[in-house]
Amino acid sequence: MHTLKDSLSSKKFTITAEICPPKGTDVSDFLKKAQLLKDKIAAANVTDNQRAVMRLSSLACSVLLLKQGLDPVFQMTCRDRNRIAIQSDIMGAWTLGVKNILALSGDHVSFGDHREAKAVFDLDSVQLVQVINKLNSGTNMKETPLKGGTGFFIGAVVAPEAEPWEPEMIKFEKKIEAGARFFQTQAIYDIDKFHKFYEYARKFDVKILGGILLLKSAKMAHFLNTNVPGVTVPKHLIDELEKAKDQLEKGIEIAARQVKELKKFCDGAHIMAIGQEESVVKIIEGAG
Amino acid sequence: MIITKKKDFSKILEYLKGRDRVYLFGCNSCAEQCETGGEREVKAMAELLEKQGKKITGSSIPDETCYSMLIKKHFREDKNAIEKTDAFLVLACGAGVKAVADAAGDEKPAFPALDSLYLANVTRYGHFFEGCSLCGDCVLGETGGICPHTQCPKGLLNGPCGGMANGKCEVNMENDCAWILIYKRLKAQGRLGALKRIASPKDYSNGVKPRTVVVESRIKK
C-alpha cells in the first residue's frame, strides 16, 4: 500500500481527499467511494463527526479504508472525548494498523445535530498533538511508560487566510513544536496569500497540503460564507459559478485550476468534496 | 455576582402540586440585582400563586440567602408561619435553595423558582457578563486577565480555533474571539511571549466536587 508519509517524503506532489463516514452502519457507499479514490490519492482523511453531526466513528472507517488498501488519515477532534478516551482511542487506532492522524479542535456542538450535548474540549488541538507525540515516544501524557507506544505520522490544521494572522501563526508554530509533521490547510481561495504563507511555512520541517474545497454551486458558496466558520469564498468565484450552465462542472473546473496552481510550488493538495467524492477524480484529472 | 433567571411558572406549579401552603424566600443580594428575587419579584410571585389558590404562609428576603446560618436563624424566628407551611419556594440561586432546603430538613421540600446561570461581572448597570468559571486552576496571569476557559466556548488554551473570522467567534459571530482579545492585550503589554508558550492541559483535580474551604483564622475557638 502507498502511504502518505512515503509520498510526502518522495517530494512528489501529494493529493489527499476527505471521505465522510455514513450516518449509520451501512458502509456500502463509503466503500465504493474508497475504491473510486484508491489509486488516485495518497491517503484519505476520515472525518470525526464533522460539524458535530453524529456519524459512524472515524476510527472504524479508517480501519475499513486500510482493508481496501487505502492509507487513512484518522481525524481526531477534542470535542467528544476527554484525555483518557483520546489516548485510549489513539492507541486503539495504532494497534489496528492506522499510521496517520490529524489533530483538530473540532466544530462546536452548537453547529450539530445534538446541540444539547456536553462539549468536552478537555484538551485543545496543540495539546492533542503533544499527547500523540508522547504516545509516539512510548509514554502516556503523564509520562508513564506504556507497554508499546505508537508511531503516528502526526498532522494538524492551519488556516492560512485567518485574519488577524499573527495569533494563527503563533498557534501554527506551537503545533510544530508539539510534534506536527504535516499540515492540511483550511480552504484556500487567495493563491497569492497562500503562496506567501507557504514561503514562511517552508522554513520549518513540515509538509503542507493546501486545502481545496469543492464549490458544488453558487448557493453552496453563499451558504459557506454565512454559515461555515473560517471560510470566505470570494465574489469573483461566486460570479463565475452563477454564470455557468452546469454549476457543479464549473466548481470542479475551479477546484482543478486551484490544484494546478498549487502544483507549481506546494507539497500537495487536500481536496474536500463533502459528499461529492466522485468529483475528486475529475478534479485530479482536470489538474493534469 | 451570581446570575439567575426565572423558571417557567408552569414548572413552579408542577413542583407545588398538592402543596397549598407556600412560604417564599427571595434574596436581597444577587437575585435582587438580576430582578429575579428582590422584594418586587417575591410580591409578584405571591400574587400569582394566590391566583392559583395557594396560601402564602409567609415570606422573607434575607440579605444573603446563601448564608445557611442566617436562614436557620430565620426559621427559628418565624417558627409559627413555617410550621403551617407545606413547601418553600426560593427565588435565589442554587446556594440559596440549598440553604433553605437544609434548614427545612427532611419533612418539608424547598423548590427553586430560578435557574442559576453563572458568575458575572457587572459591566454596566443591568449588564452581566460571564468572565470566570471558578475552575480552580486560574490562567489569567498568562492571558491578560481574559479567561479563555470562560470566554472561548471551547475553552481552548493555546490560541484561536479555525472558526475565528475577522476577530469574531464561530459560535456567536456577535462575540469577539476570546483569543483575539487576549492576543491584542498581550501584544499591547509587550507580553506575546506568554502566548508563544504551549499551555498545558488544565488541571481539573482542583475542581473535584463538592469543594469546601475552611478559613482557620475565622473559626471561633
Coordinates of C-alpha atoms in Angstrom, one line a residue:
Chain A
M1 CA 0.0 0.0 0.0
H2 CA 1.2 3.5 -0.9
T3 CA 1.4 5.7 2.2
L4 CA 1.1 9.4 2.8
K5 CA 4.4 9.5 4.5
D6 CA 6.2 7.9 1.6
S7 CA 4.5 10.2 -0.9
L8 CA 5.4 13.3 1.0
S9 CA 9.0 12.3 1.6
S10 CA 9.4 11.4 -2.1
K11 CA 8.8 15.1 -2.7
K12 CA 6.2 14.4 -5.4
F13 CA 3.0 16.4 -5.4
T14 CA 0.7 14.6 -2.9
I15 CA -3.0 14.6 -3.1
T16 CA -5.3 13.6 -0.2
A17 CA -9.1 13.8 -0.1
E18 CA -11.7 13.7 2.6
I19 CA -14.2 10.8 2.8
C20 CA -17.1 11.3 5.2
P21 CA -18.4 8.3 7.2
P22 CA -22.0 7.4 6.8
K23 CA -24.8 8.4 9.2
G24 CA -25.4 4.7 10.1
T25 CA -23.8 1.3 9.7
D26 CA -24.4 0.7 6.0
V27 CA -20.9 1.3 4.7
S28 CA -21.5 0.2 1.1
D29 CA -21.4 3.8 -0.4
F30 CA -18.4 4.6 1.8
L31 CA -16.5 1.6 0.4
K32 CA -17.5 2.4 -3.2
K33 CA -16.0 5.9 -2.7
A34 CA -12.8 4.3 -1.3
Q35 CA -12.5 2.1 -4.3
L36 CA -13.0 5.0 -6.6
L37 CA -10.3 7.1 -5.0
K38 CA -7.9 4.3 -4.1
D39 CA -5.4 4.7 -6.9
K40 CA -5.9 8.4 -7.4
I41 CA -4.9 9.8 -4.0
A42 CA -2.1 9.2 -1.5
A43 CA -4.4 9.0 1.5
A44 CA -7.9 9.6 2.6
N45 CA -9.0 11.7 5.6
V46 CA -11.8 10.2 7.6
T47 CA -13.7 13.0 9.4
D48 CA -14.6 12.8 13.1
N49 CA -18.3 13.6 13.4
Q50 CA -17.7 16.7 11.3
R51 CA -19.7 19.8 12.1
A52 CA -20.7 18.0 15.3
V53 CA -23.1 15.8 13.4
M54 CA -23.1 12.2 14.7
R55 CA -21.8 9.6 12.2
L56 CA -20.0 6.3 12.1
S57 CA -16.8 6.5 14.0
S58 CA -13.7 7.8 12.3
L59 CA -11.6 5.0 13.8
A60 CA -13.9 2.3 12.4
C61 CA -14.0 3.9 9.0
S62 CA -10.2 4.4 9.0
V63 CA -9.8 0.6 9.5
L64 CA -12.3 -0.1 6.7
L65 CA -10.1 2.0 4.4
L66 CA -7.0 0.1 5.4
K67 CA -8.8 -3.1 4.4
Q68 CA -9.5 -1.5 1.0
G69 CA -5.8 -0.8 0.5
L70 CA -6.2 3.0 1.0
D71 CA -4.0 4.8 3.6
P72 CA -6.3 6.5 6.1
V73 CA -5.7 9.8 7.9
F74 CA -7.6 9.2 11.1
Q75 CA -9.1 12.6 12.2
M76 CA -9.4 13.1 15.9
T77 CA -11.2 16.1 17.5
C78 CA -11.1 17.3 21.1
R79 CA -14.9 17.8 21.2
D80 CA -16.2 14.4 22.2
R81 CA -13.7 12.7 24.4
N82 CA -11.7 13.5 27.5
R83 CA -7.9 12.9 27.7
I84 CA -8.4 9.3 28.9
A85 CA -10.6 8.3 25.9
I86 CA -8.5 10.2 23.5
Q87 CA -5.3 8.4 24.4
S88 CA -7.1 5.1 24.5
D89 CA -8.7 5.5 21.1
I90 CA -5.4 6.7 19.5
M91 CA -3.6 3.6 20.8
G92 CA -6.5 1.6 19.5
A93 CA -6.1 3.0 16.0
W94 CA -2.4 2.2 16.1
T95 CA -3.0 -1.4 17.1
L96 CA -5.5 -1.7 14.2
G97 CA -2.9 -0.5 11.7
V98 CA -3.7 3.2 11.2
K99 CA -0.5 5.2 10.6
N100 CA -1.6 8.8 10.1
I101 CA -3.5 11.0 12.5
L102 CA -4.9 14.5 12.1
A103 CA -5.4 16.5 15.3
L104 CA -8.2 19.1 15.4
S105 CA -10.1 21.1 18.0
G106 CA -13.4 20.2 16.3
D107 CA -16.5 22.2 15.5
H108 CA -18.6 23.2 18.5
V109 CA -21.7 21.1 19.3
S110 CA -23.9 24.1 18.7
F111 CA -23.4 23.5 15.0
G112 CA -24.5 19.9 15.0
D113 CA -27.5 17.6 15.4
H114 CA -27.0 17.0 19.2
R115 CA -27.0 20.6 20.4
E116 CA -27.8 19.6 24.0
A117 CA -24.6 17.6 24.2
K118 CA -21.8 18.5 26.6
A119 CA -18.8 19.9 24.6
V120 CA -15.8 18.2 26.1
F121 CA -12.7 20.1 24.9
D122 CA -10.6 18.6 27.8
L123 CA -7.6 19.2 25.5
D124 CA -7.1 21.6 22.6
S125 CA -5.5 20.8 19.3
V126 CA -2.0 21.9 20.3
Q127 CA -2.2 19.7 23.5
L128 CA -3.6 16.8 21.4
V129 CA -0.6 17.0 19.1
Q130 CA 1.6 16.9 22.2
V131 CA -0.2 13.9 23.6
I132 CA 0.1 11.9 20.3
N133 CA 3.8 12.8 20.3
K134 CA 4.1 11.4 23.8
L135 CA 2.4 8.2 22.8
N136 CA 4.8 8.0 19.9
S137 CA 7.7 8.2 22.4
G138 CA 6.3 5.3 24.3
T139 CA 4.7 7.0 27.3
N140 CA 1.2 8.3 28.1
M141 CA 0.7 12.0 28.6
K142 CA 1.6 11.7 32.2
E143 CA 5.0 10.3 31.1
T144 CA 4.2 6.8 32.4
P145 CA 5.9 4.2 30.2
L146 CA 3.5 2.2 28.0
K147 CA 3.7 -1.4 27.1
G148 CA 4.2 -0.5 23.5
G149 CA 3.7 3.0 22.2
T150 CA 2.6 4.3 18.8
G151 CA 4.4 5.6 15.7
F152 CA 2.0 8.0 14.1
F153 CA 2.7 10.5 11.3
I154 CA 1.2 13.5 13.0
G155 CA -0.8 16.1 11.2
A156 CA -2.6 19.3 12.1
V157 CA -4.6 22.0 10.6
V158 CA -3.8 25.7 9.8
A159 CA -5.9 28.5 8.5
P160 CA -3.6 30.4 6.1
E161 CA -6.3 33.1 5.4
A162 CA -7.0 33.8 9.1
E163 CA -7.5 37.4 9.9
P164 CA -5.8 38.6 12.1
W165 CA -2.9 36.3 11.1
E166 CA -0.4 36.6 13.9
P167 CA -2.2 34.6 16.6
E168 CA -2.9 31.9 14.0
M169 CA 0.8 31.9 13.1
I170 CA 1.8 31.5 16.8
K171 CA -0.6 28.6 17.1
F172 CA 0.8 27.0 13.9
E173 CA 4.3 27.2 15.3
K174 CA 3.1 25.7 18.6
K175 CA 1.7 22.8 16.7
I176 CA 5.1 22.2 15.0
E177 CA 6.9 22.5 18.4
A178 CA 4.4 20.0 19.8
G179 CA 5.2 17.5 17.0
A180 CA 3.1 18.0 14.0
R181 CA 4.9 17.0 10.8
F182 CA 2.3 17.7 8.1
F183 CA -0.5 20.3 7.8
Q184 CA -3.7 20.2 5.8
T185 CA -4.9 23.7 5.5
Q186 CA -8.4 25.1 5.6
A187 CA -10.0 26.0 2.3
I188 CA -7.8 28.5 0.4
Y189 CA -9.0 30.9 -2.2
D190 CA -6.4 33.6 -2.4
I191 CA -3.5 31.8 -4.0
D192 CA -1.0 34.7 -3.7
K193 CA -1.7 35.0 0.0
F194 CA -1.3 31.2 0.3
H195 CA 2.0 31.3 -1.6
K196 CA 3.3 33.8 1.0
F197 CA 2.2 31.5 3.8
Y198 CA 4.0 28.6 2.1
E199 CA 7.2 30.6 1.8
Y200 CA 7.1 31.3 5.5
A201 CA 6.0 27.7 6.4
R202 CA 8.8 26.0 4.4
K203 CA 11.3 27.3 7.0
F204 CA 10.0 24.5 9.2
D205 CA 10.5 20.8 8.7
V206 CA 6.8 20.2 7.9
K207 CA 4.8 19.4 4.7
I208 CA 1.9 21.5 3.6
L209 CA -1.1 20.3 1.8
G210 CA -3.3 23.2 0.6
G211 CA -7.0 22.8 1.3
I212 CA -9.3 22.8 -1.8
L213 CA -13.0 22.8 -1.1
L214 CA -15.2 21.9 -4.0
L215 CA -17.9 24.5 -4.6
K216 CA -20.9 22.5 -5.8
S217 CA -23.0 25.5 -6.6
A218 CA -23.2 29.3 -6.1
K219 CA -25.8 28.5 -3.4
M220 CA -23.3 26.4 -1.6
A221 CA -20.7 29.3 -1.8
H222 CA -23.3 31.6 -0.2
F223 CA -24.1 29.1 2.4
L224 CA -20.4 28.7 3.3
N225 CA -19.9 32.4 3.6
T226 CA -22.8 32.8 6.0
N227 CA -22.7 29.5 7.9
V228 CA -19.2 28.0 7.9
P229 CA -16.7 29.5 10.2
G230 CA -13.3 30.5 8.7
V231 CA -14.4 30.1 5.0
T232 CA -14.8 33.1 2.8
V233 CA -15.5 32.4 -0.9
P234 CA -14.5 35.5 -2.9
K235 CA -17.1 37.2 -5.0
H236 CA -15.4 36.6 -8.4
L237 CA -15.7 32.8 -7.9
I238 CA -19.4 33.1 -6.9
D239 CA -20.0 35.1 -10.1
E240 CA -18.2 32.5 -12.1
L241 CA -20.4 29.8 -10.7
E242 CA -23.6 31.8 -11.2
K243 CA -22.9 32.4 -14.8
A244 CA -22.2 28.7 -15.5
K245 CA -24.7 26.4 -17.2
D246 CA -23.6 23.5 -15.0
Q247 CA -22.5 24.8 -11.7
L248 CA -21.1 21.6 -10.4
E249 CA -18.9 21.2 -13.5
K250 CA -17.8 24.8 -13.1
G251 CA -17.0 24.1 -9.4
I252 CA -14.9 21.1 -10.4
E253 CA -13.1 23.2 -13.0
I254 CA -12.3 25.9 -10.4
A255 CA -11.0 23.3 -8.0
A256 CA -8.9 21.7 -10.7
R257 CA -7.5 25.1 -11.5
Q258 CA -6.6 25.6 -7.9
V259 CA -4.9 22.3 -7.6
K260 CA -2.9 23.1 -10.8
E261 CA -1.8 26.4 -9.2
L262 CA -0.7 24.5 -6.0
K263 CA 1.3 22.0 -8.1
K264 CA 3.7 24.9 -9.0
F265 CA 5.1 25.3 -5.6
C266 CA 3.3 23.3 -2.8
D267 CA 3.9 19.9 -1.3
G268 CA 0.4 18.8 -2.1
A269 CA -3.4 19.4 -2.0
H270 CA -6.1 18.2 0.3
I271 CA -9.4 18.0 -1.5
M272 CA -12.6 18.4 0.4
A273 CA -15.6 17.5 -1.7
I274 CA -18.2 16.9 1.1
G275 CA -20.4 14.1 -0.2
Q276 CA -19.2 14.5 -3.8
E277 CA -16.2 12.2 -3.6
E278 CA -16.8 11.1 -7.3
S279 CA -15.9 14.6 -8.3
V280 CA -12.4 14.3 -6.7
V281 CA -11.3 12.1 -9.6
K282 CA -12.4 14.7 -12.1
I283 CA -10.6 17.5 -10.1
I284 CA -7.4 15.5 -10.1
E285 CA -7.7 14.7 -13.9
G286 CA -8.5 18.3 -14.6
A287 CA -5.4 19.5 -12.8
G288 CA -3.3 17.4 -15.1
Chain B
M1 CA -22.4 38.2 41.3
I2 CA -24.5 35.0 40.6
I3 CA -26.8 35.4 37.7
T4 CA -30.2 33.8 37.8
K5 CA -33.2 33.6 35.5
K6 CA -36.9 32.8 36.3
K7 CA -38.1 29.3 35.6
D8 CA -41.4 28.9 33.8
F9 CA -44.3 29.4 36.1
S10 CA -45.8 26.1 34.9
K11 CA -42.7 24.3 36.3
I12 CA -43.3 26.0 39.7
L13 CA -46.9 24.9 39.7
E14 CA -45.8 21.4 39.0
Y15 CA -43.5 21.5 42.0
L16 CA -46.2 22.8 44.2
K17 CA -48.9 20.4 43.1
G18 CA -50.8 19.2 46.2
R19 CA -48.9 21.6 48.4
D20 CA -51.1 24.6 49.0
R21 CA -49.4 26.5 51.9
V22 CA -46.3 28.1 50.5
Y23 CA -43.5 30.1 52.1
L24 CA -41.4 32.3 49.8
F25 CA -37.8 33.2 50.1
G26 CA -36.1 35.9 47.9
C27 CA -32.5 37.2 48.2
N28 CA -31.6 40.8 48.6
S29 CA -28.2 40.3 47.0
C30 CA -27.5 38.9 43.5
A31 CA -31.2 37.9 42.7
E32 CA -32.3 41.4 43.7
Q33 CA -29.9 42.9 41.2
C34 CA -31.0 40.5 38.5
E35 CA -34.6 41.4 39.3
T36 CA -35.4 37.7 39.8
G37 CA -35.7 37.5 43.7
G38 CA -36.0 41.0 45.2
E39 CA -39.0 42.4 47.0
R40 CA -40.9 43.2 43.8
E41 CA -40.4 39.7 42.4
V42 CA -41.4 38.0 45.7
K43 CA -44.5 40.1 45.9
A44 CA -45.4 39.3 42.3
M45 CA -44.8 35.6 42.8
A46 CA -47.1 35.7 45.9
E47 CA -49.9 37.2 43.9
L48 CA -49.5 34.7 41.0
L49 CA -49.6 31.8 43.5
E50 CA -52.6 33.2 45.3
K51 CA -54.5 33.4 42.0
Q52 CA -53.8 29.7 41.6
G53 CA -55.5 29.1 45.0
K54 CA -52.2 28.8 47.0
K55 CA -52.0 30.3 50.5
I56 CA -48.8 32.3 51.2
T57 CA -47.8 31.4 54.8
G58 CA -45.0 34.0 54.9
S59 CA -42.1 35.4 53.0
S60 CA -38.6 36.6 53.7
I61 CA -35.9 38.4 51.7
P62 CA -32.6 37.7 53.6
D63 CA -29.6 39.9 52.8
E64 CA -27.8 36.9 51.5
T65 CA -29.9 33.7 51.2
C66 CA -26.7 31.6 50.7
Y67 CA -25.8 32.2 54.4
S68 CA -27.0 28.9 55.8
M69 CA -26.8 30.2 59.4
L70 CA -28.9 33.3 58.5
I71 CA -31.6 31.0 57.1
K72 CA -31.6 28.7 60.1
K73 CA -32.0 31.8 62.4
H74 CA -34.9 33.0 60.3
F75 CA -36.5 29.5 60.6
R76 CA -36.3 29.8 64.4
E77 CA -37.7 33.4 64.4
D78 CA -40.7 32.7 62.1
K79 CA -41.4 29.3 63.6
N80 CA -45.2 29.7 63.6
A81 CA -45.6 30.5 60.0
I82 CA -43.1 27.9 59.0
E83 CA -45.0 25.2 60.9
K84 CA -48.1 26.0 58.8
T85 CA -46.1 25.6 55.5
D86 CA -46.3 22.7 53.1
A87 CA -43.4 23.8 50.9
F88 CA -40.8 26.6 50.3
L89 CA -40.3 28.3 47.1
V90 CA -36.9 30.0 46.8
L91 CA -36.3 33.0 44.4
A92 CA -32.5 32.8 44.8
C93 CA -29.5 31.0 43.3
G94 CA -28.9 27.3 43.9
A95 CA -26.9 28.0 47.0
G96 CA -30.0 29.9 48.4
V97 CA -32.2 26.9 47.6
K98 CA -29.8 24.6 49.4
A99 CA -29.7 26.8 52.5
V100 CA -33.5 26.8 52.7
A101 CA -33.8 23.1 51.9
D102 CA -31.2 22.2 54.6
A103 CA -33.0 24.4 57.2
A104 CA -36.3 22.9 56.3
G105 CA -34.8 19.4 56.8
D106 CA -36.3 16.1 55.8
E107 CA -40.0 16.8 56.2
K108 CA -40.8 19.8 54.0
P109 CA -39.5 20.3 50.5
A110 CA -37.9 23.5 49.1
F111 CA -38.1 24.2 45.4
P112 CA -36.2 26.6 43.1
A113 CA -38.1 29.3 41.3
L114 CA -34.9 30.3 39.4
D115 CA -32.2 28.7 37.3
S116 CA -28.7 29.7 38.3
L117 CA -26.6 30.6 35.4
Y118 CA -23.1 32.0 36.0
L119 CA -20.7 34.2 38.0
A120 CA -20.7 37.6 36.4
N121 CA -19.1 41.0 36.1
V122 CA -21.5 43.9 36.2
T123 CA -20.2 45.6 33.1
R124 CA -22.9 48.3 33.1
Y125 CA -26.0 48.8 35.2
G126 CA -28.1 45.8 34.4
H127 CA -25.4 44.2 32.2
F128 CA -24.0 40.9 33.4
F129 CA -21.0 39.3 31.6
E130 CA -19.6 35.8 32.3
G131 CA -15.9 36.3 33.0
C132 CA -14.9 33.5 35.3
S133 CA -15.9 29.8 35.5
L134 CA -14.5 29.2 39.0
C135 CA -12.4 26.3 37.6
G136 CA -9.8 26.1 40.4
D137 CA -6.8 26.5 38.0
C138 CA -6.5 30.2 37.1
V139 CA -4.7 31.1 33.9
L140 CA -5.5 34.8 33.9
G141 CA -1.8 35.6 34.6
E142 CA -0.9 34.3 31.2
T143 CA -3.9 35.6 29.3
G144 CA -4.0 39.3 30.2
G145 CA -6.9 38.8 32.6
I146 CA -9.2 37.5 29.9
C147 CA -10.3 33.9 30.6
P148 CA -10.1 31.6 27.6
H149 CA -11.7 28.8 29.7
T150 CA -14.8 31.1 30.0
Q151 CA -14.9 33.5 27.1
C152 CA -14.0 30.8 24.5
P153 CA -16.9 28.4 24.0
K154 CA -14.4 25.6 23.5
G155 CA -12.2 26.7 26.4
L156 CA -9.1 26.4 24.2
L157 CA -5.9 27.3 25.9
N158 CA -3.4 27.8 23.1
G159 CA -5.0 30.3 20.7
P160 CA -7.9 30.7 18.4
C161 CA -9.6 27.8 16.6
G162 CA -10.0 27.7 12.8
G163 CA -13.5 29.1 13.1
M164 CA -12.3 32.6 14.1
A165 CA -13.2 35.1 11.4
N166 CA -12.2 38.7 11.5
G167 CA -11.7 38.5 15.2
K168 CA -15.2 37.1 15.8
C169 CA -16.2 33.8 17.4
E170 CA -17.6 31.0 15.2
V171 CA -20.2 30.0 17.8
N172 CA -21.7 33.5 18.1
M173 CA -20.5 35.9 15.4
E174 CA -21.5 38.9 17.6
N175 CA -18.9 37.9 20.2
D176 CA -15.3 38.8 19.9
C177 CA -13.0 35.7 19.8
A178 CA -11.5 35.5 23.3
W179 CA -8.1 34.6 21.8
I180 CA -8.0 37.7 19.7
L181 CA -8.8 39.8 22.7
I182 CA -6.0 38.1 24.6
Y183 CA -3.6 38.5 21.7
K184 CA -4.3 42.2 21.4
R185 CA -3.9 42.8 25.2
L186 CA -0.7 40.8 25.5
K187 CA 0.7 42.4 22.4
A188 CA -0.1 45.9 23.8
Q189 CA 1.7 44.9 27.0
G190 CA 4.7 43.5 25.2
R191 CA 3.9 40.0 26.5
L192 CA 3.3 38.0 23.4
G193 CA 5.9 35.5 24.8
A194 CA 3.2 34.3 27.1
L195 CA 1.1 33.3 24.0
K196 CA 4.0 31.6 22.4
R197 CA 4.5 29.1 25.2
I198 CA 2.4 25.9 24.9
A199 CA -0.2 25.9 27.7
S200 CA -0.5 22.6 29.5
P201 CA -3.9 20.8 29.7
K202 CA -6.0 22.1 32.5
D203 CA -5.7 20.5 35.9
Y204 CA -9.3 19.5 36.8
S205 CA -8.2 17.8 40.0
N206 CA -8.7 21.1 41.8
G207 CA -12.3 21.1 40.8
V208 CA -13.5 17.8 42.2
K209 CA -16.9 18.5 43.6
P210 CA -18.2 19.3 46.2
R211 CA -15.4 21.7 47.2
T212 CA -15.1 23.0 50.8
V213 CA -12.9 25.7 52.2
V214 CA -12.4 26.3 55.9
V215 CA -10.7 29.6 56.9
E216 CA -9.0 28.5 60.1
S217 CA -8.5 32.0 61.4
R218 CA -12.2 32.7 61.2
I219 CA -13.2 29.7 63.4
K220 CA -14.2 30.8 66.9
K221 CA -12.3 28.9 69.4

